[in-house]
XYZ file of C-alpha atoms in Angstrom:
654
model
C 4.024 31.362 -16.208
C 1.346 33.914 -16.971
C 0.093 31.769 -19.857
C -0.837 29.092 -17.370
C -3.105 31.542 -15.646
C -4.588 32.629 -18.977
C -5.664 29.003 -19.318
C -7.438 29.267 -16.020
C -7.376 29.237 -12.268
C -7.966 26.081 -10.279
C -11.139 25.741 -8.236
C -11.651 22.817 -5.920
C -14.786 21.633 -4.218
C -16.566 18.489 -3.050
C -19.502 18.582 -5.459
C -20.092 18.976 -9.172
C -22.532 21.872 -9.027
C -20.130 24.757 -9.678
C -20.572 27.001 -12.720
C -17.618 28.635 -14.463
C -17.609 32.355 -15.147
C -15.652 31.792 -18.345
C -14.764 34.458 -20.872
C -15.967 33.779 -24.420
C -13.527 32.047 -26.770
C -12.240 34.299 -29.558
C -12.616 33.339 -33.202
C -8.858 32.967 -33.585
C -8.665 30.650 -30.584
C -11.600 28.588 -31.893
C -9.864 28.152 -35.263
C -6.706 26.946 -33.541
C -8.713 24.467 -31.452
C -10.471 23.106 -34.542
C -7.168 22.664 -36.391
C -5.682 20.819 -33.428
C -8.598 18.386 -33.254
C -8.515 17.672 -36.997
C -4.771 16.998 -36.931
C -5.385 13.751 -34.975
C -2.019 13.783 -33.253
C -0.563 14.534 -29.841
C -0.103 18.261 -29.331
C 2.247 19.820 -26.808
C 0.739 22.490 -24.553
C 2.248 25.985 -24.345
C 5.752 26.010 -22.886
C 4.757 27.446 -19.488
C 2.248 24.652 -18.946
C 4.627 21.976 -20.225
C 7.349 23.299 -17.924
C 5.040 23.097 -14.933
C 3.933 19.548 -15.735
C 7.436 18.301 -16.558
C 9.189 20.066 -13.673
C 11.740 17.652 -12.148
C 9.844 16.996 -8.927
C 11.329 13.497 -8.941
C 14.604 15.070 -7.824
C 13.048 16.003 -4.500
C 13.671 13.518 -1.711
C 11.420 11.867 0.839
C 12.879 9.284 3.186
C 11.590 5.739 2.758
C 12.611 2.116 3.383
C 14.573 2.503 6.628
C 17.438 0.117 7.335
C 16.995 -2.467 10.112
C 18.816 -0.143 12.543
C 16.754 2.826 11.271
C 19.832 4.983 10.585
C 19.771 4.842 6.756
C 17.176 5.041 4.017
C 16.828 3.954 0.400
C 16.031 6.368 -2.388
C 15.139 5.074 -5.826
C 15.864 7.927 -8.243
C 13.373 8.521 -11.042
C 13.750 10.320 -14.336
C 10.408 12.057 -14.649
C 7.103 11.182 -16.302
C 6.901 7.958 -18.289
C 7.374 8.565 -21.986
C 4.935 7.518 -24.685
C 7.620 5.214 -26.095
C 7.585 3.226 -22.853
C 3.794 3.189 -22.628
C 3.652 1.939 -26.212
C 5.701 -1.206 -25.585
C 3.660 -4.291 -26.543
C 2.061 -6.224 -23.689
C -0.435 -9.023 -23.143
C -3.703 -8.098 -21.447
C -5.088 -11.112 -19.611
C -8.044 -10.447 -17.345
C -6.571 -7.462 -15.526
C -3.042 -8.901 -15.635
C -0.804 -6.889 -17.969
C 2.442 -8.619 -18.974
C 5.484 -7.197 -20.748
C 5.971 -10.480 -22.607
C 9.367 -9.571 -24.040
C 10.824 -9.182 -20.544
C 8.645 -11.757 -18.697
C 7.469 -9.229 -16.133
C 4.404 -7.372 -15.010
C 3.913 -4.239 -17.084
C 3.938 -2.130 -13.932
C 7.636 -2.913 -13.462
C 8.320 -1.655 -16.982
C 6.501 1.659 -16.725
C 7.318 2.462 -13.078
C 11.027 2.126 -12.477
C 13.987 4.261 -11.503
C 17.385 5.039 -12.989
C 19.426 5.212 -9.807
C 19.680 4.186 -6.170
C 21.114 6.041 -3.199
C 21.569 5.071 0.436
C 20.813 8.129 2.531
C 22.069 8.818 6.031
C 19.611 9.655 8.766
C 22.104 12.058 10.361
C 23.065 14.166 7.360
C 26.184 12.326 6.181
C 26.803 12.186 2.404
C 24.766 9.541 0.572
C 26.200 6.296 -0.778
C 25.522 6.109 -4.516
C 24.930 2.577 -5.780
C 26.948 1.918 -8.939
C 24.763 0.714 -11.823
C 25.534 -0.138 -15.437
C 24.249 2.256 -18.075
C 20.660 1.641 -19.101
C 19.673 -0.520 -16.126
C 16.356 0.456 -14.519
C 15.529 -0.575 -10.969
C 12.636 -1.296 -8.635
C 11.984 -2.946 -5.267
C 15.153 -1.975 -3.423
C 15.129 -3.970 -0.157
C 17.484 -4.132 2.829
C 18.966 -7.421 3.931
C 17.951 -8.256 7.519
C 21.508 -7.602 8.740
C 21.601 -4.203 7.011
C 24.848 -4.988 5.166
C 23.359 -5.278 1.676
C 20.585 -3.987 -0.532
C 18.933 -6.155 -3.191
C 16.858 -4.805 -6.052
C 15.347 -5.750 -9.384
C 17.422 -4.641 -12.364
C 15.362 -4.310 -15.543
C 16.596 -4.348 -19.126
C 14.338 -4.314 -22.202
C 14.325 -8.117 -22.402
C 14.812 -9.416 -18.828
C 14.661 -8.797 -15.090
C 17.411 -9.932 -12.696
C 18.158 -9.538 -8.993
C 21.120 -7.303 -8.186
C 22.832 -6.917 -4.823
C 24.767 -3.867 -3.600
C 27.133 -3.438 -0.668
C 25.476 -0.877 1.618
C 28.796 0.584 2.745
C 30.471 1.091 -0.653
C 27.598 1.065 -3.154
C 29.346 -1.538 -5.303
C 26.739 -3.748 -6.997
C 26.634 -6.974 -8.981
C 24.078 -9.105 -10.784
C 23.029 -12.046 -8.618
C 20.751 -14.182 -10.806
C 21.957 -15.919 -13.946
C 18.473 -17.113 -14.945
C 16.003 -14.249 -15.515
C 13.266 -13.603 -12.964
C 9.650 -14.408 -13.823
C 8.013 -11.274 -12.405
C 4.473 -11.660 -13.743
C 2.291 -12.711 -10.780
C 4.969 -12.353 -8.088
C 6.576 -8.944 -8.514
C 8.953 -9.056 -5.539
C 11.580 -11.218 -3.842
C 12.436 -11.973 -0.226
C 15.584 -12.263 1.867
C 16.010 -15.209 4.216
C 16.264 -14.280 7.888
C 20.032 -14.964 7.936
C 20.668 -12.624 4.946
C 22.428 -15.435 3.066
C 19.830 -16.250 0.417
C 17.050 -14.610 -1.563
C 13.778 -16.305 -2.502
C 12.472 -15.536 -5.987
C 10.436 -16.987 -8.859
C 12.620 -17.715 -11.900
C 11.886 -18.690 -15.495
C 11.820 -22.529 -15.472
C 14.574 -24.512 -17.139
C 13.488 -26.000 -20.452
C 10.515 -23.683 -20.676
C 8.387 -24.238 -23.775
C 8.096 -21.401 -26.314
C 5.396 -18.830 -25.741
C 2.055 -20.020 -27.186
C 1.199 -18.604 -30.592
C -2.284 -17.305 -31.247
C -4.046 -19.540 -33.774
C -4.809 -17.940 -37.099
C -8.147 -19.732 -37.245
C -10.483 -19.673 -34.200
C -10.933 -23.085 -32.600
C -14.580 -22.337 -31.898
C -17.056 -19.665 -30.838
C -16.708 -17.607 -27.666
C -18.849 -19.253 -24.992
C -19.966 -17.700 -21.712
C -22.325 -19.549 -19.376
C -24.682 -17.659 -17.080
C -25.667 -19.181 -13.747
C -29.295 -20.096 -13.173
C -31.527 -17.766 -11.200
C -29.686 -14.728 -9.862
C -26.527 -16.042 -8.230
C -24.041 -13.883 -10.086
C -23.509 -10.283 -9.039
C -20.963 -9.229 -11.609
C -19.687 -5.801 -12.461
C -18.600 -4.727 -15.899
C -14.859 -5.314 -16.103
C -12.569 -3.441 -18.452
C -10.240 -6.406 -18.876
C -11.293 -10.064 -19.226
C -9.879 -13.088 -21.008
C -11.878 -14.095 -24.074
C -10.479 -17.229 -25.730
C -8.795 -20.563 -24.924
C -5.597 -19.008 -26.259
C -5.744 -16.391 -23.497
C -6.051 -19.126 -20.887
C -3.097 -20.981 -22.373
C -1.085 -17.762 -22.403
C -1.937 -16.999 -18.762
C -0.751 -20.411 -17.617
C 2.504 -19.977 -19.552
C 3.130 -16.510 -18.082
C 2.243 -17.626 -14.542
C 4.271 -20.869 -14.341
C 7.631 -20.288 -12.684
C 10.296 -21.995 -10.624
C 10.405 -20.990 -6.969
C 14.043 -20.977 -5.834
C 16.580 -19.787 -3.272
C 19.651 -17.989 -4.637
C 22.819 -17.924 -2.525
C 24.034 -14.333 -2.256
C 27.746 -15.252 -2.167
C 28.045 -18.166 -4.577
C 25.022 -17.370 -6.810
C 24.068 -21.060 -6.516
C 20.388 -21.742 -7.168
C 18.381 -24.221 -5.071
C 15.039 -25.036 -6.737
C 12.055 -25.481 -4.407
C 9.690 -28.064 -5.852
C 8.723 -28.108 -9.505
C 7.430 -25.242 -11.662
C 3.939 -24.079 -10.686
C 1.663 -21.073 -11.056
C 3.104 -19.258 -8.023
C 0.888 -16.339 -6.963
C 2.855 -15.463 -3.809
C 5.310 -16.833 -1.284
C 6.571 -15.986 2.188
C 9.744 -17.470 3.666
C 9.485 -18.690 7.250
C 11.858 -17.173 9.845
C 12.953 -20.692 10.881
C 14.671 -21.163 7.499
C 13.025 -24.559 6.969
C 9.523 -23.728 5.732
C 7.722 -21.331 3.465
C 4.146 -20.403 2.713
C 3.179 -20.584 -0.967
C 0.056 -19.406 -2.782
C -0.702 -21.196 -6.049
C -3.087 -20.041 -8.756
C -5.344 -22.967 -9.725
C -7.743 -23.819 -12.517
C -10.448 -23.470 -13.709
C -9.987 -20.034 -15.254
C -12.914 -17.873 -16.325
C -14.022 -15.440 -19.001
C -16.445 -13.728 -16.599
C -14.131 -12.301 -13.948
C -10.532 -11.006 -13.869
C -7.536 -13.040 -12.724
C -7.798 -11.542 -9.231
C -10.994 -13.597 -8.732
C -9.457 -16.897 -9.832
C -9.004 -19.701 -7.309
C -5.903 -20.025 -5.129
C -4.511 -22.526 -2.650
C -2.212 -21.501 0.207
C 0.124 -24.221 1.497
C 3.059 -24.781 3.825
C 6.054 -26.253 1.960
C 9.367 -27.550 3.143
C 12.518 -26.619 1.227
C 12.135 -29.610 -1.072
C 8.789 -28.286 -2.273
C 6.712 -30.890 -0.442
C 3.333 -29.532 0.654
C 3.045 -30.241 4.399
C -0.335 -28.611 5.030
C -3.061 -26.630 3.332
C -3.648 -23.354 5.133
C -6.404 -21.835 3.039
C -8.275 -22.333 -0.216
C -10.105 -19.711 -2.265
C -12.313 -21.117 -5.038
C -12.973 -19.296 -8.289
C -15.320 -16.430 -7.456
C -17.916 -15.841 -10.168
C -19.712 -13.099 -8.280
C -21.559 -15.102 -5.618
C -18.976 -14.252 -2.959
C -19.443 -10.494 -3.057
C -16.849 -9.910 -0.321
C -14.183 -11.192 -2.704
C -15.552 -9.479 -5.802
C -13.007 -6.982 -7.175
C -14.054 -3.451 -6.333
C -13.001 -1.931 -9.654
C -12.318 -3.197 -13.160
C -9.073 -5.124 -13.163
C -8.527 -4.599 -9.435
C -8.497 -7.402 -6.881
C -10.768 -7.538 -3.879
C -9.788 -8.068 -0.255
C -9.578 -11.275 1.731
C -13.390 -11.213 2.023
C -14.954 -13.855 4.233
C -12.197 -16.450 4.064
C -12.138 -18.812 6.988
C -8.634 -17.904 8.141
C -7.481 -14.300 8.254
C -4.244 -12.372 8.817
C -2.209 -15.476 8.034
C 1.501 -14.839 8.584
C 4.678 -16.248 10.059
C 5.435 -15.330 13.648
C 8.631 -13.296 13.879
C 9.942 -15.493 16.712
C 10.114 -18.470 14.347
C 7.446 -20.387 16.261
C 5.168 -21.219 13.368
C 2.188 -19.389 11.918
C -0.269 -16.929 13.383
C -3.788 -16.462 12.035
C -7.325 -15.535 13.048
C -10.290 -17.843 12.649
C -13.896 -17.495 13.743
C -15.710 -20.601 14.872
C -18.342 -21.819 12.397
C -22.000 -21.012 12.806
C -24.139 -23.710 14.423
C -25.753 -26.164 11.972
C -28.803 -24.637 10.360
C -28.010 -21.133 11.577
C -27.737 -18.169 9.249
C -24.044 -17.363 9.499
C -24.687 -13.887 8.104
C -27.149 -12.990 10.879
C -25.293 -11.793 14.010
C -26.697 -12.173 17.478
C -28.002 -9.007 19.144
C -25.576 -7.115 21.326
C -26.314 -6.575 24.999
C -24.754 -3.114 25.231
C -27.151 -1.150 23.047
C -24.635 -1.004 20.207
C -24.978 -2.448 16.736
C -25.637 -6.211 16.512
C -22.599 -8.435 16.602
C -21.778 -12.078 16.347
C -21.317 -14.122 19.520
C -19.328 -16.774 17.710
C -15.850 -16.847 19.167
C -13.021 -15.378 17.174
C -9.630 -16.860 17.987
C -5.926 -16.176 17.527
C -4.156 -19.405 16.579
C -0.566 -20.562 16.635
C 0.377 -23.432 14.314
C 3.805 -24.983 14.621
C 5.773 -27.544 12.618
C 5.092 -30.208 11.471
C 1.757 -28.406 10.936
C -0.547 -31.233 11.900
C -3.656 -30.974 14.061
C -1.684 -31.757 17.220
C 0.398 -28.573 16.847
C -2.540 -26.215 16.297
C -3.646 -24.287 19.368
C -5.717 -21.242 20.264
C -3.777 -18.654 22.275
C -6.569 -16.069 22.659
C -10.288 -15.821 21.965
C -12.972 -13.157 22.012
C -16.724 -12.997 21.419
C -16.217 -9.983 19.135
C -14.564 -10.240 15.740
C -10.845 -9.385 15.910
C -8.590 -7.509 13.527
C -5.091 -6.008 13.378
C -3.546 -8.550 15.728
C 0.107 -7.730 16.441
C 2.702 -8.984 18.921
C 5.256 -7.687 21.365
C 8.850 -8.458 20.260
C 8.974 -11.506 22.583
C 5.434 -12.604 21.525
C 4.186 -12.707 25.125
C 1.685 -9.863 24.544
C -0.777 -9.418 21.707
C -2.424 -6.186 20.614
C -5.807 -6.347 18.900
C -8.720 -4.269 17.646
C -12.432 -4.993 18.008
C -15.182 -3.097 16.204
C -18.873 -3.029 17.098
C -20.665 -0.762 14.660
C -18.815 2.580 14.787
C -17.274 1.774 18.189
C -13.614 0.742 18.254
C -11.793 -0.908 21.131
C -8.006 -1.305 20.977
C -6.363 -3.286 23.730
C -3.440 -5.426 24.856
C -3.550 -8.964 26.265
C -0.715 -10.482 28.267
C -0.999 -14.101 27.134
C -0.156 -15.411 30.585
C -3.270 -13.531 31.782
C -5.427 -13.920 28.678
C -8.726 -13.144 30.420
C -7.783 -9.471 30.860
C -8.194 -6.926 28.073
C -5.957 -3.966 28.868
C -7.616 -1.026 27.132
C -5.410 1.260 25.074
C -8.170 3.287 23.407
C -11.946 3.401 22.936
C -13.480 5.725 20.351
C -15.956 6.072 17.503
C -14.367 5.690 14.094
C -16.191 8.791 12.812
C -14.948 11.054 15.626
C -11.769 12.750 14.378
C -11.237 14.463 17.722
C -11.264 11.252 19.774
C -9.182 9.134 17.394
C -6.032 8.089 19.298
C -3.871 7.714 16.195
C -2.001 4.638 15.000
C -0.146 2.112 17.134
C 3.529 2.201 16.146
C 5.267 -0.939 14.950
C 8.916 -1.890 15.168
C 9.801 -1.031 11.559
C 10.751 2.557 12.377
C 8.009 4.117 10.253
C 5.283 6.438 11.470
C 2.284 6.085 9.128
C 0.540 9.215 7.955
C -2.628 7.276 7.072
C -4.603 4.405 8.549
C -4.400 0.683 7.955
C -1.712 -1.930 7.775
C 0.078 -3.485 4.835
C -0.871 -6.935 3.605
C 0.081 -9.499 1.028
C 3.590 -10.709 0.378
C 5.201 -7.411 -0.509
C 4.779 -6.124 3.060
C 4.386 -8.204 6.182
C 0.735 -8.568 7.247
C -0.268 -7.053 10.553
C -0.304 -10.431 12.300
C 3.399 -10.925 11.578
C 4.504 -7.489 12.705
C 5.710 -6.549 16.143
C 4.840 -3.465 18.142
C 7.422 -0.893 19.191
C 7.733 -1.030 22.984
C 9.391 1.376 25.384
C 12.802 0.487 26.779
C 11.208 -0.984 29.921
C 8.798 -3.071 27.823
C 5.736 -1.665 29.591
C 4.448 0.950 27.146
C 3.458 1.376 23.509
C 3.335 4.473 21.314
C 0.564 6.033 19.239
C 1.123 8.609 16.493
C -1.632 10.859 15.218
C -2.788 14.342 14.301
C -4.800 16.567 16.601
C -7.391 18.690 14.814
C -8.913 21.824 16.259
C -12.633 22.491 16.009
C -11.748 25.839 14.407
C -9.340 24.644 11.696
C -9.251 27.939 9.808
C -7.712 29.672 12.812
C -5.869 26.863 14.627
C -3.769 24.471 12.585
C -3.356 20.730 13.196
C -0.629 19.311 15.408
C 1.021 15.931 15.025
C 1.879 14.053 18.198
C 3.272 10.907 19.805
C 1.667 9.456 22.930
C 3.206 6.890 25.273
C 0.621 4.540 26.817
C 1.497 2.145 29.648
C -0.582 -0.825 28.543
C -1.044 -2.319 32.021
C -2.361 0.902 33.583
C -3.612 2.887 30.579
C -1.623 5.952 31.678
C -1.026 8.245 28.696
C 1.899 10.653 28.364
C 2.456 12.977 25.418
C 6.123 12.686 24.467
C 6.086 14.854 21.345
C 3.823 17.465 19.814
C 4.549 19.731 16.880
C 3.800 23.416 16.947
C 1.592 25.052 14.368
C 3.379 28.371 14.061
C 3.642 28.932 10.311
C 5.155 25.455 9.724
C 3.354 22.121 9.973
C 5.646 19.419 11.317
C 4.846 15.699 11.160
C 6.866 12.799 12.563
C 7.418 10.227 9.793
C 9.970 7.887 11.389
C 11.809 7.189 14.588
C 15.254 6.210 15.775
C 14.603 6.245 19.532
C 11.101 6.859 20.811
C 12.114 7.093 24.453
C 14.767 9.677 23.605
C 12.497 11.616 21.228
C 14.899 11.099 18.346
C 12.623 11.352 15.337
C 12.558 11.946 11.608
C 10.126 14.753 10.801
C 8.909 16.647 7.752
C 8.269 20.373 7.914
C 6.315 22.386 5.362
C 4.191 25.505 5.054
C 1.778 26.916 2.475
C 4.765 28.491 0.699
C 7.602 26.059 1.512
C 7.956 22.547 0.121
C 8.335 19.653 2.538
C 11.820 19.054 3.940
C 12.906 16.172 6.167
C 14.815 16.779 9.405
C 16.314 14.644 12.132
C 14.932 15.865 15.447
C 17.011 15.054 18.515
C 14.914 16.534 21.283
C 14.723 20.229 20.359
C 17.667 20.144 17.933
C 16.921 19.881 14.196
C 19.306 18.661 11.475
C 18.079 19.200 7.914
C 18.439 16.081 5.751
C 16.867 17.154 2.426
C 17.204 20.210 0.182
C 14.049 19.951 -1.860
C 13.082 22.654 -4.331
C 9.857 24.346 -5.271
C 9.736 23.932 -9.053
C 6.533 25.970 -9.529
C 6.918 28.946 -7.165
C 4.288 30.997 -8.982
C 1.705 28.347 -8.140
C 2.910 28.194 -4.558
C 2.761 31.959 -4.115
C -0.589 32.345 -5.871
C -3.390 33.927 -3.814
C -5.855 31.431 -2.385
C -9.334 31.984 -1.060
C -11.962 29.811 0.605
C -15.596 30.760 0.512
C -18.890 29.198 1.506
C -21.493 28.191 -1.079
C -25.135 27.464 -0.253
C -27.201 25.259 -2.537
C -30.901 25.926 -3.153
C -31.732 23.134 -0.680
C -29.770 24.904 2.049
C -26.722 22.615 2.062
C -23.517 24.606 2.612
C -20.067 23.610 1.426
C -16.635 25.150 0.993
C -14.886 25.951 -2.273
C -11.142 26.542 -2.495
C -10.000 28.951 -5.218
C -6.461 29.526 -6.452
C -6.122 32.844 -8.283
C -3.448 33.994 -10.750
C -0.711 36.355 -9.544
C -1.829 39.973 -9.795
C -5.484 39.068 -10.035
C -7.801 42.078 -9.871
C -11.062 41.599 -7.998
C -14.051 41.474 -10.321
C -12.066 40.271 -13.341
C -13.737 37.413 -15.229
C -11.304 34.639 -16.178
C -11.474 31.195 -17.733
C -11.385 28.567 -15.029
C -10.596 24.910 -14.573
C -12.567 22.898 -12.024
C -11.644 19.880 -9.952
C -14.411 18.134 -8.070
C -15.031 14.696 -6.655
C -18.621 14.047 -5.604
C -19.131 12.393 -2.234
C -22.260 11.446 -0.362
C -23.011 12.815 3.093
C -25.853 11.899 5.410
C -26.357 15.544 6.253
C -24.767 18.894 7.028
C -23.285 17.645 10.310
C -21.348 14.860 8.608
C -19.972 17.240 5.986
C -18.984 19.837 8.591
C -17.248 17.201 10.705
C -15.195 16.005 7.741
C -14.443 19.537 6.571
C -12.814 20.301 9.906
């Protein structure tokens, strides 16, 4: 792949102030470049570069989606980069919502799908290959709660259906007769008993898709608010005409239903509506539904449109309203999308972390008490500990049980500091929560029978990488390699998830990475700590070495027995997954390095000092056989970031 290196070496750095020492372009090369530009067509790069870009990295395996017993994993098999033919399929662009209208699904499901599905063993046994008909593409493979089956979306050019496979044999079959409406809701959900699947279907008797009028019905009208209430960004995708609004409603209106896995019988839930999300209750008798509501807008994307969250029974009757988000035209900056066509977070909604309790005893959510009349709710009271100001309004964890009236709503814990990341023990007698005051973080447990005691698990500053305790492990068998918790309806919110406890029920586990203050000489180590939440006693139960290979725990089968799934990689070896049983390793993947010349290329790191004295590191990858002093063309990658000073940069660089 010498031609790749003739194109240039890669240089990486945090700022955009790097100059290339590029060789002059020859006249012959300039002529070829000019001819390519004038041709006005796609041009393939030289074969070595094309081979590197198109190398079949999708054949390499990383374990994901563990089974309920954490002994098996799902692997959706890809077929390489998306082709231009797929990208070119017609779609409707509606305020950040892109719809493959031929197939009634979100465009993402069309351009990001796989061609196969395997069920991998966590102990090295041969995989179970799921049998699929020719041409079917798949997404969203999901275990049934009992681990006996796997459901997934099967996509054809003109429809999406749910398929179900036997986890033991791999035999699969199409479950739905009516196509799925996968526009706003791009997933499905198993019931807790594994007998049914909740999904949004195309409604019976659906009207034809609206046709764009050949003559405009009127001018485009956009109204600006008086004074300076709006704080709008420039969005790449907005709706522009009444036809777009009509089309959005047509694409969004679906029939929520339960489909019996054995008989394929369909039980409609309510009447067709603009379903934006749903979550089946563990009790099997209720579900939480989010509806998109009018009015629509030409000023903001669909992600800023109003929604209503309700509790329904299985007939579709709305029993209670949980939350309401009005159309956000830029006044509510916390809900303003943070990028064109991208939705914002939950912002300053009244209720937060709304989710079903796993024990089937209703809903769990957080809610802060309202500010006193006439008070500025945005102005927090001063803290008494010298830290950043914080609100003294109480923040509470609520439980709300059926029939979801005011009599069944109760507070089970409260704090004078705003709460986040509330999770439960498996029996829901202990909660685990996080409080933040400025940069200071306090993570603790509360035994609900003794709710006045906060049992500290960790205290640290969020900008101190050396003091960070890692991430509290949950009961799903995964060990996150980054921070944060999943939200929305595709993954259970933090409030609904349960913490992984030790066998005696008295300890939790944290996973993290320990960084040395001299990172160029001492590599990082991943670890697992066991913390007895009543006493705070910490015991390190696992720590990787840093001798040539970096090992990271990515999943667990038995935390007490140190039976873990780990990845191991080095600067010259691609990541492989192993099952670690104590000190014994069983290799589970046989991944390949498809660009060994890049892997083996010499690399250097050097320090650059700007005229103002600021120092930063630059990483350089050189071509094989590079001779010192040789001037080569170069390609640069940089991503500017802001730092308060040299100390902040140095801390992050470590």
